[in-house]
Every structure is written in structure tokens, then in C-alpha cells.
Coordinates of C-alpha atoms and ligand atoms in Angstrom, one line a residue:
X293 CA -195.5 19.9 -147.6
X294 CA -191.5 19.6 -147.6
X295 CA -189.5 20.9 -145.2
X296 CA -185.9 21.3 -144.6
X297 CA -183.7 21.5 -141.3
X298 CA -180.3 22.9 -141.4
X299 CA -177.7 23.2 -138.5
X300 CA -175.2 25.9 -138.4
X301 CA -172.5 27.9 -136.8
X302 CA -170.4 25.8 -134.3
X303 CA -171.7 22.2 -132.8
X304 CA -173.7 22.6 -130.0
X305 CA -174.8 19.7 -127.6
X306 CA -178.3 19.0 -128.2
X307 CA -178.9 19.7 -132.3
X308 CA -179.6 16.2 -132.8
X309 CA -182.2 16.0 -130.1
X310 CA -184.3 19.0 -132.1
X311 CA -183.8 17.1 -135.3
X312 CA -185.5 14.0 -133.7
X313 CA -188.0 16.3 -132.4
X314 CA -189.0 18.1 -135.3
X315 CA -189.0 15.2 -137.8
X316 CA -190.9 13.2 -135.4
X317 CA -193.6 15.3 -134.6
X318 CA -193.5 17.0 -138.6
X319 CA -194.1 13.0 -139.9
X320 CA -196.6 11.5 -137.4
X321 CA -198.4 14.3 -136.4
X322 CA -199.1 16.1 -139.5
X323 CA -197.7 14.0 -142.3
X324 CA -194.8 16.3 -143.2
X325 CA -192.1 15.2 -145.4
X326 CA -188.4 16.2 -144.6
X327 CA -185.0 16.9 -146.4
X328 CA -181.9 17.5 -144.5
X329 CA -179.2 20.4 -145.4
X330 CA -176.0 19.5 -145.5
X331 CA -173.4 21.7 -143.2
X332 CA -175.3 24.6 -142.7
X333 CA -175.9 27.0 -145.4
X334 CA -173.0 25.5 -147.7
X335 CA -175.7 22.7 -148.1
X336 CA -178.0 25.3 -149.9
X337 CA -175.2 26.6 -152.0
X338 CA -173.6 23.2 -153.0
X339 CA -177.4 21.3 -153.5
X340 CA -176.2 18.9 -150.8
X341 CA -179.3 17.7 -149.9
X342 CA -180.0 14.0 -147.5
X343 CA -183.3 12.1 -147.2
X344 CA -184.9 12.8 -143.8
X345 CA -186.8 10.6 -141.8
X346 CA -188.3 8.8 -138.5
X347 CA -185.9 5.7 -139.6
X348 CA -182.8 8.1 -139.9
X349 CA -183.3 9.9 -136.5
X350 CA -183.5 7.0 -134.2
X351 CA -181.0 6.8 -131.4
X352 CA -179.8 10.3 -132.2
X353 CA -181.2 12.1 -129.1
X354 CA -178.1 11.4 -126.8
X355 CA -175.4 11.8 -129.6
X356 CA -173.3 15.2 -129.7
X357 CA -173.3 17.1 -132.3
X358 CA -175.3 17.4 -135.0
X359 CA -175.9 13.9 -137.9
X360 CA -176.3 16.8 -140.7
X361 CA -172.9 18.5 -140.3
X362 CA -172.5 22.3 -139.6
X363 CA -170.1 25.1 -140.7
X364 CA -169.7 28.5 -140.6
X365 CA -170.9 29.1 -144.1
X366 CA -172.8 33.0 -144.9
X367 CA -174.2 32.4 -148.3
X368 CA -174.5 36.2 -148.8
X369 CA -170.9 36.1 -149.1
X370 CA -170.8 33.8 -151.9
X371 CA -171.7 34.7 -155.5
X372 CA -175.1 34.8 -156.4
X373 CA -175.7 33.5 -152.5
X374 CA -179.2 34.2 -152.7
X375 CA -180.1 33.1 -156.1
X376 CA -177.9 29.5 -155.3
X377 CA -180.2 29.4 -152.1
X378 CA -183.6 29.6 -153.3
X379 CA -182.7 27.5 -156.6
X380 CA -181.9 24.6 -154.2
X381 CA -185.1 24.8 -152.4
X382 CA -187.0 25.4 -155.8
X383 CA -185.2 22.0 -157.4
X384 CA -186.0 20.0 -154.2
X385 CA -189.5 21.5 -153.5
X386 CA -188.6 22.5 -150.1
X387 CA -191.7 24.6 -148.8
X388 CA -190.0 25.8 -145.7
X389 CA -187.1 25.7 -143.7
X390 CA -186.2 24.9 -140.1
X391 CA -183.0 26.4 -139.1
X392 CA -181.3 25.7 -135.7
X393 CA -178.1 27.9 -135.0
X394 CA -176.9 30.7 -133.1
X395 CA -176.4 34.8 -134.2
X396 CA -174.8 34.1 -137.6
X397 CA -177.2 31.4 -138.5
X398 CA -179.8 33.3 -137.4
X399 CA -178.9 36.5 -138.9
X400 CA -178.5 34.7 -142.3
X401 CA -181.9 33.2 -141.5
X402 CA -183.6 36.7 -140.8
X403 CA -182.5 38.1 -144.2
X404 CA -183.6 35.2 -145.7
X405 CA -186.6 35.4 -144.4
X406 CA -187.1 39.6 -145.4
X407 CA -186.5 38.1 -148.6
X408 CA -189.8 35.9 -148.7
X409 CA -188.2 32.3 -148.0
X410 CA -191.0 30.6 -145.4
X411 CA -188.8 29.6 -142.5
X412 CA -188.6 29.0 -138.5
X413 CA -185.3 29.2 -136.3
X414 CA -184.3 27.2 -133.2
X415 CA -181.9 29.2 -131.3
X416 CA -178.8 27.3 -130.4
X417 CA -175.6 28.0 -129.2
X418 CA -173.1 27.1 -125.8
X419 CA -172.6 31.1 -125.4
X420 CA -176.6 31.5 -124.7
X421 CA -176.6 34.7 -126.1
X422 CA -179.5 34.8 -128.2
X423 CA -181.7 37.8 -127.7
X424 CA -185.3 36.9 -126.5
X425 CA -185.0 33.5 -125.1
X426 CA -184.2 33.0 -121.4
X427 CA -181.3 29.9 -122.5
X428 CA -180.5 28.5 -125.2
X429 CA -179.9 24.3 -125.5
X430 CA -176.2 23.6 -125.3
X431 CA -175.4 26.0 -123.0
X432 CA -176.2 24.0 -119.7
X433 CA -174.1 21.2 -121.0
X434 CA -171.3 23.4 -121.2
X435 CA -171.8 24.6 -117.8
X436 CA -171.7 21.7 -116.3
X437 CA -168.6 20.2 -117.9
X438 CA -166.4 23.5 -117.4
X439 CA -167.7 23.1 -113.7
X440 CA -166.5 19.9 -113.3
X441 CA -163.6 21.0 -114.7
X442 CA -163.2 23.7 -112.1
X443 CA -164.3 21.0 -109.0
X444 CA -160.9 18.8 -110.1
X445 CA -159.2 21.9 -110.3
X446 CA -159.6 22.8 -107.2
X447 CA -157.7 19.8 -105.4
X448 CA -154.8 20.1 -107.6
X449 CA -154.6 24.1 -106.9
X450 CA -154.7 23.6 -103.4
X451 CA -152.1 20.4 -103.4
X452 CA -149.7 22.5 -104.8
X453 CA -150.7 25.7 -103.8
X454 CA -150.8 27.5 -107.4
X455 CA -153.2 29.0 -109.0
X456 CA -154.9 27.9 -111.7
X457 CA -156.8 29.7 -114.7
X458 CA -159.9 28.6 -116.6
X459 CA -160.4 29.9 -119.9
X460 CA -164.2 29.0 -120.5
X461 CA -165.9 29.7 -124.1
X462 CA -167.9 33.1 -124.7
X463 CA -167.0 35.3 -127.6
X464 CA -169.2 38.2 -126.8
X465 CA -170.8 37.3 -123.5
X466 CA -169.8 35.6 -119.7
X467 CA -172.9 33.5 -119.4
X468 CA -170.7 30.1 -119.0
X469 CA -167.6 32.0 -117.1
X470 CA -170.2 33.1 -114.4
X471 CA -172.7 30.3 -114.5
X472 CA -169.6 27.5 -114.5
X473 CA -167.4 30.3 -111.8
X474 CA -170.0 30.4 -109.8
X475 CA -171.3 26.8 -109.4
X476 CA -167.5 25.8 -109.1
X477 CA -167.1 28.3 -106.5
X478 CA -164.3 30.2 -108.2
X479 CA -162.4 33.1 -106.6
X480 CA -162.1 35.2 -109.7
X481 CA -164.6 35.3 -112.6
X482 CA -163.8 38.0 -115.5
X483 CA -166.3 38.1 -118.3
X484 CA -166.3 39.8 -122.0
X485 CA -168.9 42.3 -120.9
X486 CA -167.2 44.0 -118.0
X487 CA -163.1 44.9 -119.0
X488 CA -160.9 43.8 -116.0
X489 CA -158.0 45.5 -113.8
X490 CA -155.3 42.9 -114.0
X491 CA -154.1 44.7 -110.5
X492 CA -157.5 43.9 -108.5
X493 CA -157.0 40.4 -110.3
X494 CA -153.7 39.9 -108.4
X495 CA -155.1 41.8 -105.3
X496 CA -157.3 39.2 -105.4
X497 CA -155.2 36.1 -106.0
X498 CA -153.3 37.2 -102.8
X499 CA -155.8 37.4 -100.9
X500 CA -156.8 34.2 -101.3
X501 CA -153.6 32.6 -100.9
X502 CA -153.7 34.8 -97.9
X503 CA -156.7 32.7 -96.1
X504 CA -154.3 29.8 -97.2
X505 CA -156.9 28.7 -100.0
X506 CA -155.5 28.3 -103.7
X507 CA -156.8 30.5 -106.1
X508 CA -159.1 29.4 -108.8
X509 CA -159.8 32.4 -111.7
X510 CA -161.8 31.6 -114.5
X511 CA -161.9 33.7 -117.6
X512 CA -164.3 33.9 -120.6
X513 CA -162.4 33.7 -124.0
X514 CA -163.8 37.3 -125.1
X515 CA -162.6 39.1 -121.7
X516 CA -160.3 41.9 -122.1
X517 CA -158.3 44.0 -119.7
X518 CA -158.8 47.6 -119.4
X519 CA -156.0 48.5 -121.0
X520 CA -155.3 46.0 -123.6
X521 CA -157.2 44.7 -126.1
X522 CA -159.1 41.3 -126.8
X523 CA -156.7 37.9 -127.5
X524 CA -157.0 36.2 -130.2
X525 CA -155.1 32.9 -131.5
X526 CA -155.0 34.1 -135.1
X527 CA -156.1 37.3 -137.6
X528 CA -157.9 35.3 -139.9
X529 CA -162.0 36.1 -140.1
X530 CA -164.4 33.7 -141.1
X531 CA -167.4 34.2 -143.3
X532 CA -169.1 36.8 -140.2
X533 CA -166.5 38.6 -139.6
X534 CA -165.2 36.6 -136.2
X535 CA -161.3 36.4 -135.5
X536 CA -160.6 32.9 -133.5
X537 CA -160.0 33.5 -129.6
X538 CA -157.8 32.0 -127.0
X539 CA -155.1 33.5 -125.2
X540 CA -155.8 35.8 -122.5
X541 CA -155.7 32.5 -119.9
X542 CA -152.3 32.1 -120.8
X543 CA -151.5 36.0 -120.8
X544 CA -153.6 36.0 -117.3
X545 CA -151.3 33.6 -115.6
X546 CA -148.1 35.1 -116.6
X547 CA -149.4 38.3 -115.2
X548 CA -150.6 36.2 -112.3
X549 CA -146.9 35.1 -111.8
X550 CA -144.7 38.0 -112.5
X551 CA -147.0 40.3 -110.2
X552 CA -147.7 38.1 -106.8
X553 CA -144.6 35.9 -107.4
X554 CA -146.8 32.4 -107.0
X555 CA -146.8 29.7 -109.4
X556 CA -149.6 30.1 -111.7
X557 CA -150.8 27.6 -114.6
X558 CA -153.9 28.1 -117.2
X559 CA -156.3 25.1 -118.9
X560 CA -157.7 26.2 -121.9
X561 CA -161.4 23.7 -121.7
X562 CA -162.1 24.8 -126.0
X563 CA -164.3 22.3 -127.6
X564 CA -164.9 19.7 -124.9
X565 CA -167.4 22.1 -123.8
X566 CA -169.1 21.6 -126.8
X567 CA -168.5 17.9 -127.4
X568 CA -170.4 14.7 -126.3
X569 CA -173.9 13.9 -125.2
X570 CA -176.2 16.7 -124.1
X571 CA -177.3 17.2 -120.6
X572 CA -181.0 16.1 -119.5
X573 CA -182.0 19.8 -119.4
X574 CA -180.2 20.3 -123.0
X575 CA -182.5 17.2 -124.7
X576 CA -185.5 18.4 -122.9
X577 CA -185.3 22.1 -123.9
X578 CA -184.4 20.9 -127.6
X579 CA -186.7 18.3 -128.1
X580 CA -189.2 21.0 -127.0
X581 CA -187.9 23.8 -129.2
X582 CA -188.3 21.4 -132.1
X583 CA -191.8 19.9 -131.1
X584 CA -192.8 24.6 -131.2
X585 CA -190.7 24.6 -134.2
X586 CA -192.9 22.4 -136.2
X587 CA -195.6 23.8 -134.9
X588 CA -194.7 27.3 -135.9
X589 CA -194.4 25.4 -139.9
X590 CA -197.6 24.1 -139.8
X591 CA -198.9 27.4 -138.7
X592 CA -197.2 29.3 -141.2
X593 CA -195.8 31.7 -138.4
X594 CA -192.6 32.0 -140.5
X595 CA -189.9 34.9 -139.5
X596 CA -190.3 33.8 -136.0
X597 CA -187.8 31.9 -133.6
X598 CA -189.0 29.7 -130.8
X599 CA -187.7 31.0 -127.4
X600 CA -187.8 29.9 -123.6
X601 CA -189.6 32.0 -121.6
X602 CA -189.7 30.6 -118.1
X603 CA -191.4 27.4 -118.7
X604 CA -192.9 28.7 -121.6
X605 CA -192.3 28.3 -125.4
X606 CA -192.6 31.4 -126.8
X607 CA -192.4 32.8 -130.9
X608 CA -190.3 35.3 -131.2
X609 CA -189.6 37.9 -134.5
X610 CA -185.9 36.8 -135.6
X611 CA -185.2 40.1 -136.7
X612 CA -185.5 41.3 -133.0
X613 CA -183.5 38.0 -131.4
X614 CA -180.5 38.8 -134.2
X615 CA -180.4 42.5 -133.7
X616 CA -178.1 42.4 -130.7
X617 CA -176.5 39.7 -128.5
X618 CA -178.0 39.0 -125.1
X619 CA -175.2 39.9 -122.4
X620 CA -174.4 39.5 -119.4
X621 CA -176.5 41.7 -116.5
X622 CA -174.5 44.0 -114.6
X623 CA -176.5 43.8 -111.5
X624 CA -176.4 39.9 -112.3
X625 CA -172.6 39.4 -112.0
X626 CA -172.7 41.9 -108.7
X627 CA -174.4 39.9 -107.0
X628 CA -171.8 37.3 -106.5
X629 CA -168.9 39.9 -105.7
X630 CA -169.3 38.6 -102.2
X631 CA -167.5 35.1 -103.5
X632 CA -165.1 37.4 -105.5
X633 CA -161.1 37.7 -104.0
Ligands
F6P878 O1 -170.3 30.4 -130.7 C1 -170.0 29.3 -129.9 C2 -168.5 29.2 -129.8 O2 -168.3 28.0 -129.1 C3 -167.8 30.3 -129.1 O3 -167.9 30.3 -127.7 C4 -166.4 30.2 -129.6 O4 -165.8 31.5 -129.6 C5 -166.6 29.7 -131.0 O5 -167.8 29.1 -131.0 C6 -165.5 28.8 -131.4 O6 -165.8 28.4 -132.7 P1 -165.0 27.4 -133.6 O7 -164.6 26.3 -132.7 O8 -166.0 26.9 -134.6 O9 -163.9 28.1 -134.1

């Protein structure tokens, strides 16, 4: 049996660590035989296909990123998508595939798989906003850089007595804003799924300063204010639809100025939450979602993502996980409003 693994969507600490996993299980355990996509789907519609195997993942379980390249390629938006698609795996006798990526990848994945191509998912992605799995790999990695980031922020805020705005990732959801807010012990955390008063945001900022304490806010990329609408750094889509985000840091610390008449200044963290080597937890939780993965292939349970479900590995239908995003709890983020102002 062949089988290819694909990475899509954006990079994601910890890709390379399911790689290892799967290939290293697939060969020595049940004699597989691997192929490896090129960039995502693009692979499958250009017939870029590399040799796979227990040689060519060695040393790759600390390395960022991913060693078969990724993009944000949907194949049903090319001509004869589909058809390009399944001829690939026909000419290279791929029998199934695994694919390891976030909503988009998945979603592609999902159709795919109505369509009768044998395949598994891995979800994947910083956000952790995949439906039906309690995290996803990458996203504790992400946490724990934009919380260091917020720990050196701290001193500086307070030396000069400014504040200072965090814009975090999170295009739909606030899972890094609250996790990394939280752990940081920020004063302010505004996420995508709860639209914020820019007021109560200064209200807050004051009182802080007030205690004599230097404000530390940190935004999720997707937050909006009540009344305004969500920032984004251009207009352009890609292939899913998505604008490209960033902004409403920058926006938020003018406010931030103009209205309580303290300096204010914004960091923008972007991809060096998604760069570099992946935390402990992140290699752990991959290499275990690939070792289920493989698994799930040798079974046949195709259609199915693996998904953490307290210390559990779970299989779970991908057309469920794709059907919404996994947000943020209301009740969750209220239980920090005590740390809030
Ligand atoms: O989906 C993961 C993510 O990191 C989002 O948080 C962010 O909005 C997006 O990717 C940025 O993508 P890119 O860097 O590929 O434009």
C-alpha cells in the first residue's frame, strides 16, 4: 500500500514531528510505502510528488515548519481540480492520503473524501480551532512565545509607564489572545468572538494606570469593535475566501492615546508565533496524532480526523470537525474578568 502525506494551509510548529511519526510507524510497523505532496494541494495539481522515507525524516522532529512545503492552494478552484487530483494519485499509485492542516485543508480533504478518495486528516493549526479535538499541535507553541512576549513587555510598559498592545494571531477565534493574556497576566484581553467597547477598553487602561501599574492589552487579530468592522492589512482573498488581517493593534493604541491621553505603543507578534521548533507538548501531541493517523490507514477508517480528547486519541468524521470553527466559550473568557481592568 502507498500512501501520501500532504501539509497545508499556514506552517504550524509541529508538521514535521507527524511526518516522522506517520512514516515511521507506516514503514516499520506495517510495511507501508510513502510519497510526499509537495505544498499542499498544489502538489496534487502540479504532480509534484518527493520519495518518502525513514532516511528522509531523520532529525526532522524539532525543525519548524513543515520539509514538504505548504500553501494555501483549494484545488476546487482550479480547472478540472478534481480530475488533476485523483489523476495524480492514479499515476503514482497512491492508495490513500494523510492530510495534516487546519479548516481549509480539511474542508478540501472532506469533499475529497465525499468524493471516494481513501484518506485520514491530522488537525493542525496555531488558532486551535478545529471542531472536535480538545487542541490542536502548534497552538501551545504559539502560546508560549506570545507569552513571553507579553512577560518582556511588561518591564518595558511599566519603565516607561505606557501601554503597550499585543496583537496575537486568531482569525476566527481568541484561543491564543486568552490562553497567552492570561498566562502573561494581561490587563485587557479582546478576542474575535466577543466584539469590544473601545470605551470600557480605555476605562480599563486607566484604571490600571490608576493602581500605578502599566497597562498591558492584548488583542486577537480577528477582534472587532462594536461599532466598526474587522481590520484587515489588504482586500485581496486567497483561494478560501480569507482577507489578510492586522491592524486593529495599531488602530487600538491610537484610540488608546487620543482617549486617556497616555502614551500608548502596539507589537504586532505575526509569524514568529508560528516559526521555529515546536514545544515539548506540540511534538508529543503530533507524533501521537500521526502514530492514530496511520493507524486509522491501516484500518481503512478513511473520512475520519484524529482528535484529542483529554488524554485520548479519538476518530473523528471530518465532515463534522469542518462544519464550523471551534470558538471561544463565553463562560470560558468570564471567568478571568476578575484579572480584567
Ligand atoms: O490560520 C493560522 C493563521 O496563523 C491565522 O492565525 C492567521 O490569520 C493566518 O494564519 C495568517 O496566514 P498567512 O501568514 O499564511 O497569511
Amino acid at each position: 500500500m502507498k500512501v501520501g502525506v500532504l501539509t497545508g494551509g499556514g506552517d504550524c510548529p509541529g508538521l514535521n514531528a507527524v511526518i516522522r511519526s506517520v512514516v515511521r510507524k507506516g514503514v516499520q510497523e506495517y510495511g507501508l510505502d510513502f510519497v510526499g505532496v509537495r505544498d499542499g494541494w498544489l502538489g496534487l495539481l502540479q504532480n509534484a510528488l518527493v520519495p518518502l522515507d525513514v532516511a528522509g525524516v531523520r532529525g526532522i522532529l524539532p525543525r519548524g515548519g513543515t520539509i514538504l512545503g505548504s500553501s494555501r492552494t483549494n484545488p476546487f478552484k482550479h480547472e478540472e481540480g478534481l480530475r488533476r487530483v485523483t489523476d495524480t494519485l492514479a499515476e503514482h499509485g497512491v492508495d490513500a492520503l494523510v492530510v495534516i492542516g487546519g479548516e481549509d485543508t480539511l474542508g478540501v480533504a472532506t469533499e475529497l473524501s465525499g468524493q471516494g478518495i481513501p484518506l485520514v486528516g491530522v488537525p493542525k493549526t496555531i488558532d486551535n480551532d478545529v471542531l472536535g479535538t480538545d487542541y490542536t499541535f502548534g497552538f501551545d507553541t504559539a502560546v508560549g512565545i506570545a507569552t513571553e512576549a507579553i512577560d518582556r513587555l511588561h518591564t518595558t510598559a511599566e519603565s516607561h509607564m505606557r501601554a503597550l498592545v499585543v496583537e496575537v494571531m486568531g482569525r476566527h477565534s481568541g484561543w491564543i489572545a486568552l490562553h497567552a493574556g492570561i498566562a502573561g497576566g494581561a490587563n485587557v484581553v479582546l478576542i474575535p468572538e466577543r466584539p469590544f467597547d473601545v470605551e470600557q477598553v480605555c476605562e480599563q487602561v486607566k484604571r490600571r494606570f490608576g493602581m500605578n501599574y502599566a497597562p498591558i492589552v492584548v488583542v486577537a487579530e480577528g477582534a472587532v469593535p462594536k461599532e466598526g468592522q474587522l481590520m484587515v492589512k489588504d482586500h485581496s482573498l486567497d483561494e478560501f475566501g480569507h482577507v489578510r488581517l492586522s491592524g486593529v493593534g495599531e488602530w487600538l493604541a491610537q484610540e488608546i492615546a487620543e482617549r486617556t491621553g497616555k502614551d500608548a505603543r502596539t507589537t504586532v507578534l505575526g509569524h514568529v508565533q508560528r516559526g521555529g521548533t515546536p514545544s515539548a507538548f506540540d511534538r508529543w501531541l503530533a507524533t501521537r496524532f500521526g502514530l492514530y493517523a496511520i493507524d486509522a490507514v491501516k484500518d481503512g477508517a478513511f473520512g475520519v480526523m484524529v482528535a484529542l480528547r483529554g488524554t485520548r486519541i479519538v476518530r473523528f468524521p471530518l465532515a463534522e470537525a469542518t462544519a464550523r470553527a471551534k470558538l471561544v466559550d463565553p463562560s470560558l473568557y468570564d471567568e478571568f474578568e476578575v484579572f480584567f481592568g
